[in-house]
Amino acid sequence: MITIIAAVAKNGAIGYENKLLYWLPNDLKRFKALTTGHTIIMGRRTFESLPNGALPNRRNVVVSRSVRGERREKRGENTTLEYFGSLEEALEHTSRDEEVFIIGGASVYEQSMAMADRLCLTEIDDVPKDADAFFPDYSKGWKVVRKEAHPKDERHAFEYAFVDYVRDNG
């Protein structure tokens, strides 16, 4: 199963200057709970934006054109880091029963939309002043299967909702 996971503003914004737009502790907890123990696929710039490198207890896969034709792998405690030259090549090295999460950035999201089975989005009730990375349009072809709304509070500056979508085949 291929799942795309992202935090998305009302206008589709997801980032600015290779950084996340929002700091939402509950979103980060959800991301960790959903992706731990699974494969995560990301672009090179997304990987470079991670403050501590490869995320622990996950198979980290980085897609980068600079490694086209070569495959590199590093292993740490409960963590692997692999590089592939394309999203297609990365997916060829996963098994059908493996849960794969696409975690960004914008171009990897765009490439993976047609292949994804599920979207796990945090939809944020805000339009940021500055953004240079946007999530692809998902207004058609997806249906909501779960929605959990949250008000803003002392730790979350905006209202947000965890919304899970599946492909709408009918």
Short mmCIF file of N, CA and C in Angstrom, two decimals:
data_model
loop_
_atom_site.label_atom_id
_atom_site.label_comp_id
_atom_site.label_asym_id
_atom_site.label_seq_id
_atom_site.Cartn_x
_atom_site.Cartn_y
_atom_site.Cartn_z
N MET A 1 0.85 -1.18 0.00
CA MET A 1 0.00 0.00 0.00
C MET A 1 0.89 1.23 0.00
N ILE A 2 0.54 2.19 -0.82
CA ILE A 2 1.27 3.46 -0.89
C ILE A 2 0.39 4.54 -0.29
N THR A 3 0.92 5.19 0.74
CA THR A 3 0.21 6.27 1.43
C THR A 3 1.02 7.54 1.33
N ILE A 4 0.35 8.62 0.99
CA ILE A 4 0.98 9.94 0.99
C ILE A 4 0.60 10.61 2.30
N ILE A 5 1.59 11.17 2.99
CA ILE A 5 1.33 11.83 4.26
C ILE A 5 1.90 13.25 4.19
N ALA A 6 1.08 14.24 4.60
CA ALA A 6 1.51 15.63 4.51
C ALA A 6 0.63 16.51 5.41
N ALA A 7 1.18 17.68 5.74
CA ALA A 7 0.42 18.74 6.40
C ALA A 7 0.20 19.82 5.34
N VAL A 8 -1.07 20.15 5.09
CA VAL A 8 -1.42 20.99 3.95
C VAL A 8 -2.28 22.17 4.39
N ALA A 9 -1.89 23.37 3.99
CA ALA A 9 -2.68 24.57 4.28
C ALA A 9 -3.89 24.63 3.34
N LYS A 10 -4.81 25.55 3.61
CA LYS A 10 -6.04 25.67 2.80
C LYS A 10 -5.74 25.91 1.32
N ASN A 11 -4.62 26.57 1.01
CA ASN A 11 -4.26 26.85 -0.39
C ASN A 11 -3.31 25.80 -0.96
N GLY A 12 -3.11 24.70 -0.24
CA GLY A 12 -2.23 23.63 -0.71
C GLY A 12 -0.77 23.81 -0.33
N ALA A 13 -0.43 24.90 0.35
CA ALA A 13 0.96 25.15 0.72
C ALA A 13 1.45 24.09 1.70
N ILE A 14 2.71 23.67 1.49
CA ILE A 14 3.32 22.67 2.38
C ILE A 14 4.68 23.10 2.91
N GLY A 15 5.31 24.11 2.28
CA GLY A 15 6.64 24.48 2.74
C GLY A 15 7.10 25.83 2.23
N TYR A 16 8.18 26.29 2.84
CA TYR A 16 8.82 27.54 2.42
C TYR A 16 10.31 27.43 2.73
N GLU A 17 11.12 27.68 1.71
CA GLU A 17 12.57 27.62 1.85
C GLU A 17 13.04 26.31 2.49
N ASN A 18 12.49 25.20 1.99
CA ASN A 18 12.83 23.85 2.41
C ASN A 18 12.56 23.59 3.90
N LYS A 19 11.53 24.25 4.42
CA LYS A 19 11.12 24.02 5.81
C LYS A 19 9.61 23.83 5.85
N LEU A 20 9.15 23.10 6.87
CA LEU A 20 7.72 22.97 7.09
C LEU A 20 7.14 24.32 7.46
N LEU A 21 5.89 24.54 7.12
CA LEU A 21 5.23 25.81 7.43
C LEU A 21 4.71 25.87 8.86
N TYR A 22 4.39 24.71 9.43
CA TYR A 22 3.70 24.69 10.71
C TYR A 22 4.40 23.77 11.70
N TRP A 23 4.36 24.17 12.94
CA TRP A 23 4.83 23.33 14.04
C TRP A 23 3.60 22.93 14.83
N LEU A 24 3.11 21.72 14.58
CA LEU A 24 1.92 21.20 15.24
C LEU A 24 2.32 19.90 15.94
N PRO A 25 2.53 19.94 17.26
CA PRO A 25 3.00 18.74 17.97
C PRO A 25 2.13 17.50 17.72
N ASN A 26 0.82 17.66 17.65
CA ASN A 26 -0.04 16.49 17.43
C ASN A 26 0.15 15.92 16.03
N ASP A 27 0.43 16.76 15.04
CA ASP A 27 0.71 16.30 13.69
C ASP A 27 2.01 15.50 13.68
N LEU A 28 3.02 15.98 14.39
CA LEU A 28 4.30 15.27 14.45
C LEU A 28 4.14 13.91 15.14
N LYS A 29 3.32 13.86 16.19
CA LYS A 29 3.04 12.58 16.87
C LYS A 29 2.33 11.60 15.94
N ARG A 30 1.36 12.11 15.19
CA ARG A 30 0.63 11.26 14.25
C ARG A 30 1.57 10.74 13.17
N PHE A 31 2.41 11.62 12.63
CA PHE A 31 3.37 11.22 11.61
C PHE A 31 4.24 10.08 12.14
N LYS A 32 4.77 10.24 13.34
CA LYS A 32 5.63 9.23 13.93
C LYS A 32 4.87 7.92 14.14
N ALA A 33 3.66 7.99 14.67
CA ALA A 33 2.86 6.79 14.93
C ALA A 33 2.55 6.03 13.64
N LEU A 34 2.23 6.76 12.58
CA LEU A 34 1.86 6.10 11.33
C LEU A 34 3.07 5.53 10.59
N THR A 35 4.20 6.22 10.62
CA THR A 35 5.33 5.81 9.78
C THR A 35 6.34 4.90 10.46
N THR A 36 6.39 4.87 11.78
CA THR A 36 7.37 4.03 12.48
C THR A 36 7.18 2.57 12.10
N GLY A 37 8.29 1.94 11.78
CA GLY A 37 8.26 0.52 11.40
C GLY A 37 7.99 0.29 9.93
N HIS A 38 7.85 1.36 9.16
CA HIS A 38 7.52 1.23 7.74
C HIS A 38 8.58 1.92 6.87
N THR A 39 8.38 1.84 5.59
CA THR A 39 9.26 2.51 4.62
C THR A 39 8.74 3.91 4.37
N ILE A 40 9.65 4.89 4.39
CA ILE A 40 9.31 6.26 4.02
C ILE A 40 10.15 6.64 2.81
N ILE A 41 9.51 7.26 1.84
CA ILE A 41 10.20 7.70 0.62
C ILE A 41 10.10 9.21 0.55
N MET A 42 11.25 9.83 0.27
CA MET A 42 11.30 11.30 0.21
C MET A 42 12.31 11.74 -0.84
N GLY A 43 12.17 12.98 -1.27
CA GLY A 43 13.15 13.58 -2.16
C GLY A 43 14.39 14.00 -1.39
N ARG A 44 15.45 14.29 -2.13
CA ARG A 44 16.73 14.67 -1.52
C ARG A 44 16.61 15.92 -0.65
N ARG A 45 15.90 16.93 -1.13
CA ARG A 45 15.78 18.17 -0.35
C ARG A 45 14.99 17.94 0.95
N THR A 46 13.98 17.10 0.90
CA THR A 46 13.25 16.77 2.12
C THR A 46 14.19 16.07 3.10
N PHE A 47 14.98 15.12 2.60
CA PHE A 47 15.94 14.44 3.47
C PHE A 47 16.90 15.45 4.10
N GLU A 48 17.42 16.37 3.29
CA GLU A 48 18.37 17.36 3.80
C GLU A 48 17.73 18.29 4.83
N SER A 49 16.42 18.43 4.80
CA SER A 49 15.74 19.31 5.77
C SER A 49 15.52 18.64 7.12
N LEU A 50 15.71 17.33 7.21
CA LEU A 50 15.51 16.63 8.49
C LEU A 50 16.62 17.03 9.45
N PRO A 51 16.28 17.51 10.62
CA PRO A 51 17.31 18.04 11.52
C PRO A 51 18.35 17.03 11.98
N ASN A 52 17.97 15.75 12.08
CA ASN A 52 18.90 14.73 12.58
C ASN A 52 19.16 13.62 11.57
N GLY A 53 18.93 13.90 10.29
CA GLY A 53 19.16 12.88 9.26
C GLY A 53 18.05 11.85 9.23
N ALA A 54 18.42 10.63 8.89
CA ALA A 54 17.44 9.55 8.71
C ALA A 54 16.57 9.39 9.96
N LEU A 55 15.28 9.18 9.73
CA LEU A 55 14.34 9.03 10.84
C LEU A 55 14.47 7.63 11.42
N PRO A 56 14.55 7.53 12.75
CA PRO A 56 14.78 6.23 13.37
C PRO A 56 13.59 5.27 13.23
N ASN A 57 13.92 3.99 13.29
CA ASN A 57 12.92 2.91 13.27
C ASN A 57 12.07 2.91 12.01
N ARG A 58 12.69 3.31 10.90
CA ARG A 58 12.03 3.32 9.61
C ARG A 58 13.06 2.99 8.53
N ARG A 59 12.59 2.47 7.43
CA ARG A 59 13.44 2.34 6.25
C ARG A 59 13.33 3.66 5.50
N ASN A 60 14.40 4.44 5.49
CA ASN A 60 14.43 5.75 4.84
C ASN A 60 14.92 5.58 3.40
N VAL A 61 14.12 6.00 2.45
CA VAL A 61 14.49 5.92 1.04
C VAL A 61 14.49 7.34 0.47
N VAL A 62 15.63 7.71 -0.12
CA VAL A 62 15.78 9.04 -0.70
C VAL A 62 15.84 8.90 -2.22
N VAL A 63 15.02 9.70 -2.90
CA VAL A 63 15.00 9.72 -4.35
C VAL A 63 15.80 10.94 -4.79
N SER A 64 16.83 10.69 -5.61
CA SER A 64 17.68 11.79 -6.08
C SER A 64 18.22 11.47 -7.46
N ARG A 65 18.06 12.39 -8.38
CA ARG A 65 18.59 12.18 -9.73
C ARG A 65 20.11 12.05 -9.72
N SER A 66 20.77 12.59 -8.71
CA SER A 66 22.24 12.54 -8.68
C SER A 66 22.77 11.13 -8.42
N VAL A 67 21.93 10.19 -8.02
CA VAL A 67 22.38 8.81 -7.82
C VAL A 67 21.80 7.88 -8.88
N ARG A 68 21.33 8.44 -9.98
CA ARG A 68 20.75 7.62 -11.04
C ARG A 68 21.73 6.53 -11.46
N GLY A 69 21.23 5.31 -11.50
CA GLY A 69 22.05 4.18 -11.93
C GLY A 69 22.89 3.57 -10.82
N GLU A 70 22.90 4.18 -9.64
CA GLU A 70 23.65 3.61 -8.53
C GLU A 70 22.73 3.53 -7.33
N ARG A 71 22.97 2.56 -6.50
CA ARG A 71 22.16 2.40 -5.28
C ARG A 71 23.11 2.39 -4.10
N ARG A 72 22.85 3.28 -3.16
CA ARG A 72 23.68 3.33 -1.96
C ARG A 72 22.81 2.99 -0.76
N GLU A 73 23.42 2.37 0.22
CA GLU A 73 22.66 1.99 1.41
C GLU A 73 23.54 2.16 2.65
N LYS A 74 22.93 2.67 3.70
CA LYS A 74 23.60 2.77 5.01
C LYS A 74 22.65 2.17 6.03
N ARG A 75 23.20 1.50 7.01
CA ARG A 75 22.37 0.90 8.06
C ARG A 75 22.80 1.43 9.41
N GLY A 76 21.81 1.72 10.24
CA GLY A 76 22.06 2.11 11.63
C GLY A 76 21.17 1.26 12.50
N GLU A 77 21.15 1.55 13.75
CA GLU A 77 20.32 0.77 14.66
C GLU A 77 18.84 1.01 14.35
N ASN A 78 18.15 -0.03 13.92
CA ASN A 78 16.72 0.02 13.57
C ASN A 78 16.39 0.99 12.44
N THR A 79 17.39 1.42 11.68
CA THR A 79 17.17 2.40 10.62
C THR A 79 18.01 2.04 9.41
N THR A 80 17.42 2.16 8.23
CA THR A 80 18.20 2.04 7.01
C THR A 80 18.01 3.30 6.19
N LEU A 81 19.01 3.62 5.40
CA LEU A 81 18.97 4.77 4.51
C LEU A 81 19.43 4.30 3.14
N GLU A 82 18.54 4.42 2.17
CA GLU A 82 18.84 3.97 0.81
C GLU A 82 18.58 5.11 -0.16
N TYR A 83 19.34 5.12 -1.25
CA TYR A 83 19.19 6.15 -2.29
C TYR A 83 18.85 5.47 -3.61
N PHE A 84 17.90 6.04 -4.34
CA PHE A 84 17.55 5.56 -5.67
C PHE A 84 17.43 6.76 -6.60
N GLY A 85 17.63 6.51 -7.89
CA GLY A 85 17.62 7.59 -8.88
C GLY A 85 16.25 8.07 -9.29
N SER A 86 15.19 7.30 -8.96
CA SER A 86 13.83 7.72 -9.33
C SER A 86 12.83 7.11 -8.36
N LEU A 87 11.64 7.68 -8.33
CA LEU A 87 10.56 7.13 -7.51
C LEU A 87 10.22 5.72 -7.98
N GLU A 88 10.16 5.52 -9.28
CA GLU A 88 9.82 4.21 -9.82
C GLU A 88 10.83 3.16 -9.37
N GLU A 89 12.13 3.51 -9.42
CA GLU A 89 13.17 2.58 -9.00
C GLU A 89 13.03 2.27 -7.50
N ALA A 90 12.76 3.29 -6.71
CA ALA A 90 12.58 3.08 -5.27
C ALA A 90 11.42 2.13 -5.01
N LEU A 91 10.31 2.34 -5.69
CA LEU A 91 9.13 1.49 -5.49
C LEU A 91 9.37 0.06 -5.97
N GLU A 92 10.22 -0.12 -6.99
CA GLU A 92 10.57 -1.47 -7.45
C GLU A 92 11.29 -2.26 -6.36
N HIS A 93 11.90 -1.56 -5.42
CA HIS A 93 12.64 -2.22 -4.34
C HIS A 93 11.80 -2.32 -3.06
N THR A 94 10.50 -2.24 -3.20
CA THR A 94 9.59 -2.49 -2.09
C THR A 94 8.73 -3.70 -2.45
N SER A 95 8.17 -4.35 -1.45
CA SER A 95 7.32 -5.50 -1.74
C SER A 95 5.85 -5.07 -1.73
N ARG A 96 5.01 -5.88 -2.35
CA ARG A 96 3.59 -5.54 -2.45
C ARG A 96 2.91 -5.41 -1.09
N ASP A 97 3.35 -6.20 -0.11
CA ASP A 97 2.70 -6.17 1.20
C ASP A 97 3.35 -5.16 2.15
N GLU A 98 4.32 -4.42 1.67
CA GLU A 98 5.01 -3.42 2.48
C GLU A 98 4.20 -2.12 2.49
N GLU A 99 4.08 -1.52 3.66
CA GLU A 99 3.41 -0.21 3.74
C GLU A 99 4.44 0.86 3.49
N VAL A 100 4.21 1.66 2.46
CA VAL A 100 5.14 2.70 2.03
C VAL A 100 4.47 4.05 2.21
N PHE A 101 5.19 4.98 2.85
CA PHE A 101 4.70 6.34 3.04
C PHE A 101 5.55 7.31 2.23
N ILE A 102 4.90 8.11 1.41
CA ILE A 102 5.56 9.17 0.67
C ILE A 102 5.50 10.41 1.56
N ILE A 103 6.67 10.98 1.91
CA ILE A 103 6.67 12.07 2.88
C ILE A 103 7.13 13.41 2.30
N GLY A 104 7.30 13.52 1.01
CA GLY A 104 7.64 14.81 0.40
C GLY A 104 8.90 14.75 -0.42
N GLY A 105 9.22 15.81 -1.04
CA GLY A 105 8.56 17.08 -1.14
C GLY A 105 7.56 17.15 -2.28
N ALA A 106 7.32 18.38 -2.74
CA ALA A 106 6.26 18.65 -3.70
C ALA A 106 6.38 17.80 -4.97
N SER A 107 7.57 17.68 -5.54
CA SER A 107 7.70 16.93 -6.79
C SER A 107 7.49 15.44 -6.57
N VAL A 108 7.92 14.92 -5.43
CA VAL A 108 7.69 13.49 -5.14
C VAL A 108 6.21 13.25 -4.89
N TYR A 109 5.54 14.18 -4.21
CA TYR A 109 4.09 14.06 -4.05
C TYR A 109 3.41 14.04 -5.43
N GLU A 110 3.80 14.96 -6.29
CA GLU A 110 3.19 15.05 -7.63
C GLU A 110 3.38 13.73 -8.39
N GLN A 111 4.59 13.18 -8.35
CA GLN A 111 4.88 11.93 -9.06
C GLN A 111 4.10 10.75 -8.50
N SER A 112 3.83 10.77 -7.21
CA SER A 112 3.23 9.60 -6.57
C SER A 112 1.71 9.62 -6.50
N MET A 113 1.08 10.74 -6.81
CA MET A 113 -0.39 10.84 -6.67
C MET A 113 -1.14 9.76 -7.44
N ALA A 114 -0.73 9.47 -8.65
CA ALA A 114 -1.44 8.47 -9.46
C ALA A 114 -1.24 7.05 -8.93
N MET A 115 -0.19 6.84 -8.14
CA MET A 115 0.11 5.49 -7.62
C MET A 115 -0.43 5.27 -6.22
N ALA A 116 -0.76 6.33 -5.54
CA ALA A 116 -1.13 6.23 -4.12
C ALA A 116 -2.49 5.57 -3.93
N ASP A 117 -2.60 4.83 -2.81
CA ASP A 117 -3.86 4.21 -2.42
C ASP A 117 -4.59 5.04 -1.38
N ARG A 118 -3.80 5.85 -0.63
CA ARG A 118 -4.38 6.55 0.51
C ARG A 118 -3.64 7.86 0.72
N LEU A 119 -4.36 8.85 1.25
CA LEU A 119 -3.78 10.12 1.69
C LEU A 119 -4.05 10.25 3.18
N CYS A 120 -3.03 10.54 3.96
CA CYS A 120 -3.19 10.86 5.38
C CYS A 120 -2.73 12.29 5.54
N LEU A 121 -3.70 13.20 5.54
CA LEU A 121 -3.37 14.63 5.54
C LEU A 121 -3.74 15.29 6.86
N THR A 122 -2.95 16.27 7.22
CA THR A 122 -3.33 17.19 8.27
C THR A 122 -3.69 18.47 7.53
N GLU A 123 -4.98 18.79 7.51
CA GLU A 123 -5.45 19.97 6.81
C GLU A 123 -5.53 21.12 7.81
N ILE A 124 -4.78 22.17 7.52
CA ILE A 124 -4.62 23.29 8.45
C ILE A 124 -5.46 24.46 7.99
N ASP A 125 -6.24 25.00 8.91
CA ASP A 125 -7.15 26.11 8.61
C ASP A 125 -6.37 27.43 8.60
N ASP A 126 -5.55 27.59 7.56
CA ASP A 126 -4.73 28.78 7.43
C ASP A 126 -4.25 28.90 5.99
N VAL A 127 -3.97 30.12 5.58
CA VAL A 127 -3.29 30.40 4.31
C VAL A 127 -2.03 31.17 4.67
N PRO A 128 -0.86 30.55 4.53
CA PRO A 128 0.37 31.21 4.95
C PRO A 128 0.73 32.39 4.04
N LYS A 129 1.41 33.34 4.64
CA LYS A 129 1.85 34.52 3.89
C LYS A 129 2.91 34.13 2.86
N ASP A 130 3.83 33.27 3.25
CA ASP A 130 4.92 32.83 2.37
C ASP A 130 4.89 31.33 2.21
N ALA A 131 4.97 30.89 0.96
CA ALA A 131 5.07 29.46 0.65
C ALA A 131 5.67 29.32 -0.74
N ASP A 132 6.50 28.31 -0.92
CA ASP A 132 7.07 28.06 -2.25
C ASP A 132 6.96 26.59 -2.67
N ALA A 133 6.31 25.78 -1.83
CA ALA A 133 6.08 24.37 -2.15
C ALA A 133 4.62 24.06 -1.88
N PHE A 134 3.99 23.38 -2.83
CA PHE A 134 2.55 23.12 -2.75
C PHE A 134 2.24 21.66 -3.01
N PHE A 135 1.20 21.18 -2.34
CA PHE A 135 0.71 19.82 -2.50
C PHE A 135 -0.15 19.76 -3.76
N PRO A 136 -0.12 18.65 -4.49
CA PRO A 136 -0.96 18.54 -5.69
C PRO A 136 -2.45 18.60 -5.35
N ASP A 137 -3.24 18.99 -6.32
CA ASP A 137 -4.70 19.05 -6.15
C ASP A 137 -5.24 17.64 -5.87
N TYR A 138 -6.03 17.52 -4.84
CA TYR A 138 -6.64 16.22 -4.50
C TYR A 138 -8.16 16.37 -4.37
N SER A 139 -8.71 17.37 -5.02
CA SER A 139 -10.15 17.63 -4.90
C SER A 139 -11.00 16.62 -5.68
N LYS A 140 -10.41 15.91 -6.62
CA LYS A 140 -11.14 14.90 -7.40
C LYS A 140 -10.43 13.56 -7.29
N GLY A 141 -11.22 12.50 -7.25
CA GLY A 141 -10.66 11.15 -7.25
C GLY A 141 -10.37 10.57 -5.88
N TRP A 142 -10.72 11.30 -4.81
CA TRP A 142 -10.47 10.82 -3.45
C TRP A 142 -11.73 10.99 -2.62
N LYS A 143 -11.95 10.09 -1.67
CA LYS A 143 -13.08 10.25 -0.76
C LYS A 143 -12.59 10.14 0.68
N VAL A 144 -13.20 10.92 1.54
CA VAL A 144 -12.85 10.95 2.95
C VAL A 144 -13.37 9.69 3.62
N VAL A 145 -12.51 9.01 4.38
CA VAL A 145 -12.94 7.85 5.15
C VAL A 145 -12.84 8.11 6.65
N ARG A 146 -12.13 9.16 7.03
CA ARG A 146 -11.99 9.49 8.45
C ARG A 146 -11.58 10.95 8.57
N LYS A 147 -12.23 11.65 9.50
CA LYS A 147 -11.87 13.05 9.75
C LYS A 147 -11.97 13.31 11.24
N GLU A 148 -10.90 13.91 11.77
CA GLU A 148 -10.84 14.22 13.20
C GLU A 148 -10.41 15.68 13.34
N ALA A 149 -11.35 16.54 13.70
CA ALA A 149 -11.09 17.99 13.79
C ALA A 149 -10.52 18.35 15.16
N HIS A 150 -9.65 19.36 15.16
CA HIS A 150 -9.01 19.83 16.39
C HIS A 150 -9.03 21.36 16.42
N PRO A 151 -9.41 21.95 17.55
CA PRO A 151 -9.38 23.41 17.67
C PRO A 151 -7.95 23.89 17.94
N LYS A 152 -7.73 25.17 17.73
CA LYS A 152 -6.42 25.69 18.13
C LYS A 152 -6.37 25.72 19.65
N ASP A 153 -5.16 25.63 20.19
CA ASP A 153 -4.97 25.63 21.64
C ASP A 153 -3.60 26.22 21.95
N GLU A 154 -3.16 26.08 23.19
CA GLU A 154 -1.89 26.70 23.58
C GLU A 154 -0.69 26.11 22.85
N ARG A 155 -0.81 24.91 22.29
CA ARG A 155 0.30 24.28 21.56
C ARG A 155 0.11 24.29 20.05
N HIS A 156 -1.07 24.65 19.59
CA HIS A 156 -1.40 24.61 18.16
C HIS A 156 -2.04 25.94 17.78
N ALA A 157 -1.33 26.72 16.97
CA ALA A 157 -1.77 28.08 16.64
C ALA A 157 -2.94 28.13 15.66
N PHE A 158 -3.29 27.02 15.05
CA PHE A 158 -4.36 27.00 14.04
C PHE A 158 -5.28 25.80 14.28
N GLU A 159 -6.52 25.95 13.84
CA GLU A 159 -7.40 24.78 13.79
C GLU A 159 -6.86 23.86 12.71
N TYR A 160 -7.04 22.56 12.91
CA TYR A 160 -6.56 21.58 11.93
C TYR A 160 -7.41 20.33 12.05
N ALA A 161 -7.30 19.48 11.03
CA ALA A 161 -8.02 18.20 11.05
C ALA A 161 -7.13 17.13 10.45
N PHE A 162 -7.16 15.96 11.06
CA PHE A 162 -6.54 14.79 10.47
C PHE A 162 -7.58 14.19 9.54
N VAL A 163 -7.27 14.10 8.25
CA VAL A 163 -8.23 13.62 7.26
C VAL A 163 -7.58 12.51 6.44
N ASP A 164 -8.21 11.35 6.46
CA ASP A 164 -7.73 10.21 5.67
C ASP A 164 -8.63 10.03 4.46
N TYR A 165 -8.01 9.86 3.31
CA TYR A 165 -8.71 9.68 2.05
C TYR A 165 -8.30 8.34 1.44
N VAL A 166 -9.21 7.74 0.68
CA VAL A 166 -8.87 6.61 -0.17
C VAL A 166 -9.29 6.97 -1.58
N ARG A 167 -8.69 6.28 -2.52
CA ARG A 167 -9.02 6.54 -3.93
C ARG A 167 -10.49 6.23 -4.16
N ASP A 168 -11.18 7.14 -4.83
CA ASP A 168 -12.60 6.99 -5.14
C ASP A 168 -12.73 6.36 -6.51
N ASN A 169 -12.98 5.06 -6.52
CA ASN A 169 -13.05 4.32 -7.79
C ASN A 169 -14.48 4.24 -8.34
N GLY A 170 -15.36 5.00 -7.79
CA GLY A 170 -16.73 4.88 -8.26
C GLY A 170 -17.27 6.19 -8.49
#
